[in-house]
PDB file of C-alpha atoms in Angstrom:
ATOM      1  CA  MET P 729      20.697  -3.262  10.027  1.00 47.00           C
ATOM      2  CA  ASP P 730      23.870  -1.971   8.342  1.00 46.00           C
ATOM      3  CA  ASN P 731      22.558  -3.201   4.975  1.00 49.00           C
ATOM      4  CA  LEU P 732      19.417  -1.060   5.450  1.00 49.00           C
ATOM      5  CA  HIS P 733      21.483   2.129   5.735  1.00 45.00           C
ATOM      6  CA  VAL P 734      23.273   1.362   2.461  1.00 44.00           C
ATOM      7  CA  HIS P 735      20.038   1.196   0.458  1.00 62.00           C
ATOM      8  CA  LEU P 736      17.692   3.561   2.287  1.00 73.00           C
ATOM      9  CA  THR P 737      18.285   7.212   3.162  1.00 78.00           C
ATOM     10  CA  LEU P 738      16.015  10.039   4.244  1.00 81.00           C
ATOM     11  CA  ASP P 739      16.451  12.054   1.059  1.00 82.00           C
ATOM     12  CA  ARG P 740      16.763   9.380  -1.663  1.00 86.00           C
ATOM     13  CA  PRO P 741      13.441   8.141  -3.093  1.00 90.00           C
ATOM     14  CA  ALA P 742      12.637   4.458  -2.942  1.00 90.00           C
ATOM     15  CA  THR P 743       9.750   2.408  -4.294  1.00 91.00           C
ATOM     16  CA  TYR P 744       7.104   1.640  -1.669  1.00 92.00           C
ATOM     17  CA  GLN P 745       3.906  -0.381  -1.592  1.00 95.00           C
ATOM     18  CA  VAL P 746       1.267   0.695   0.910  1.00 95.00           C
ATOM     19  CA  ARG P 747      -1.702  -1.642   1.403  1.00 96.00           C
ATOM     20  CA  VAL P 748      -5.016  -0.396   2.782  1.00 96.00           C
ATOM     21  CA  PRO P 749      -8.373  -2.136   3.203  1.00 97.00           C
ATOM     22  CA  GLY P 750     -11.188  -1.395   0.795  1.00 95.00           C
ATOM     23  CA  CYS P 751     -11.362  -0.079  -2.757  1.00 92.00           C
ATOM     24  CA  LEU P 752      -9.673   3.173  -3.679  1.00 84.00           C
ATOM     25  CA  ASP P 753     -10.239   3.932  -7.354  1.00 74.00           C
ATOM     26  CA  GLU P 754      -8.020   5.686  -9.907  1.00 71.00           C
ATOM     27  CA  ALA P 755      -9.480   9.076  -8.877  1.00 72.00           C
ATOM     28  CA  TRP P 756      -7.195   8.890  -5.828  1.00 70.00           C
ATOM     29  CA  CYS P 757      -4.038   8.962  -8.014  1.00 67.00           C
ATOM     30  CA  ASP P 758      -3.713  12.761  -8.022  1.00 70.00           C
ATOM     31  CA  TRP P 759      -4.480  12.988  -4.324  1.00 73.00           C
ATOM     32  CA  ILE P 760      -1.822  10.434  -3.437  1.00 73.00           C
ATOM     33  CA  GLY P 761       0.937  11.897  -5.548  1.00 72.00           C
ATOM     34  CA  GLY P 762       0.507   9.912  -8.752  1.00 75.00           C
ATOM     35  CA  MET P 763       1.051   6.519  -7.142  1.00 86.00           C
ATOM     36  CA  THR P 764      -0.259   3.465  -8.961  1.00 88.00           C
ATOM     37  CA  VAL P 765      -3.536   2.154  -7.542  1.00 89.00           C
ATOM     38  CA  ALA P 766      -4.353  -1.575  -7.774  1.00 92.00           C
ATOM     39  CA  VAL P 767      -7.305  -3.275  -6.096  1.00 93.00           C
ATOM     40  CA  GLY P 768      -7.251  -6.953  -5.237  1.00 95.00           C
ATOM     41  CA  ASN P 769      -8.541  -9.267  -2.537  1.00 95.00           C
ATOM     42  CA  ASP P 770      -6.958 -10.595   0.619  1.00 92.00           C
ATOM     43  CA  SER P 771      -7.067 -14.241   1.661  1.00 92.00           C
ATOM     44  CA  ARG P 772     -10.631 -13.815   2.996  1.00 94.00           C
ATOM     45  CA  GLY P 773     -11.848 -12.222  -0.226  1.00 95.00           C
ATOM     46  CA  ASP P 774     -12.054  -8.704   1.228  1.00 95.00           C
ATOM     47  CA  PRO P 775     -10.944  -5.869  -1.077  1.00 97.00           C
ATOM     48  CA  VAL P 776      -7.452  -4.447  -0.518  1.00 97.00           C
ATOM     49  CA  THR P 777      -5.949  -1.480  -2.346  1.00 95.00           C
ATOM     50  CA  THR P 778      -2.210  -1.436  -3.039  1.00 95.00           C
ATOM     51  CA  LEU P 779      -0.597   1.958  -3.631  1.00 93.00           C
ATOM     52  CA  THR P 780       2.820   1.755  -5.325  1.00 94.00           C
ATOM     53  CA  GLY P 781       5.163   4.634  -6.013  1.00 92.00           C
ATOM     54  CA  ASN P 782       8.573   6.209  -5.726  1.00 92.00           C
ATOM     55  CA  LEU P 783       8.731   8.309  -2.531  1.00 91.00           C
ATOM     56  CA  ASP P 784      11.347   9.801  -0.258  1.00 90.00           C
ATOM     57  CA  GLN P 785      10.834   9.518   3.500  1.00 91.00           C
ATOM     58  CA  ALA P 786       9.054  12.893   3.786  1.00 92.00           C
ATOM     59  CA  ALA P 787       6.570  11.988   1.045  1.00 92.00           C
ATOM     60  CA  LEU P 788       5.971   8.558   2.593  1.00 93.00           C
ATOM     61  CA  HIS P 789       5.304  10.182   5.951  1.00 94.00           C
ATOM     62  CA  GLY P 790       2.921  12.665   4.283  1.00 93.00           C
ATOM     63  CA  LEU P 791       1.020   9.857   2.557  1.00 93.00           C
ATOM     64  CA  LEU P 792       0.638   7.937   5.821  1.00 95.00           C
ATOM     65  CA  ARG P 793      -0.582  11.101   7.584  1.00 95.00           C
ATOM     66  CA  ARG P 794      -3.165  11.730   4.838  1.00 91.00           C
ATOM     67  CA  LEU P 795      -4.459   8.165   5.102  1.00 92.00           C
ATOM     68  CA  TYR P 796      -4.631   8.531   8.895  1.00 94.00           C
ATOM     69  CA  SER P 797      -6.486  11.841   8.662  1.00 92.00           C
ATOM     70  CA  LEU P 798      -9.112  10.153   6.470  1.00 88.00           C
ATOM     71  CA  GLY P 799      -9.457   7.256   8.907  1.00 92.00           C
ATOM     72  CA  ILE P 800      -8.024   4.726   6.443  1.00 93.00           C
ATOM     73  CA  PRO P 801      -6.025   2.063   8.311  1.00 96.00           C
ATOM     74  CA  VAL P 802      -2.730   0.856   6.867  1.00 97.00           C
ATOM     75  CA  LEU P 803      -2.295  -2.906   6.514  1.00 96.00           C
ATOM     76  CA  SER P 804       1.356  -2.839   5.445  1.00 95.00           C
ATOM     77  CA  VAL P 805       4.187  -0.702   4.106  1.00 94.00           C
ATOM     78  CA  THR P 806       6.863  -2.447   2.046  1.00 91.00           C
ATOM     79  CA  CYS P 807      10.034  -0.915   0.652  1.00 89.00           C
ATOM     80  CA  LEU P 808      10.433  -2.769  -2.654  1.00 89.00           C
ATOM     81  CA  ASP P 809      13.934  -1.412  -3.282  1.00 80.00           C
ATOM     82  CA  CYS P 810      15.362  -2.877  -0.107  1.00 74.00           C
ATOM     83  CA  GLY P 811      13.099  -5.913   0.348  1.00 57.00           C
ATOM     84  CA  ILE P 812      11.978  -4.950   3.849  1.00 55.00           C
ATOM     85  CA  ASP P 813       8.388  -5.024   5.098  1.00 57.00           C
ATOM     86  CA  LEU P 814       8.163  -2.038   7.464  1.00 57.00           C
ATOM     87  CA  THR P 815       4.913  -3.119   9.118  1.00 59.00           C
ATOM     88  CA  SER P 816       3.195  -6.383   9.914  1.00 51.00           C
ATOM     89  CA  GLU P 817      -0.091  -7.106   8.236  1.00 49.00           C
ATOM     90  CA  ALA P 818      -2.998  -6.641  10.622  1.00 45.00           C
ATOM     91  CA  GLY P 819      -4.850  -9.815  11.178  1.00 45.00           C
TER      92      GLY P 819
END
């Protein structure tokens, strides 16, 4: 846990990947703060959208709240800068 505090702070941006089910197209880029949108498939062949971008904790929280308000479930959140998966993938 001490290593996490060295790399991750509340005010310093970090690169995150947020995975959601379904297909979000490039039109969502402006709405989600210019994050990169990539659509792929999970192990069952279902579409999964991966949002990748540089966010501080407040922006990450805002993104998750926006997804929640639209009824879009979150499959996972991964901090790429610190190598920690912050959620478990829903099965």
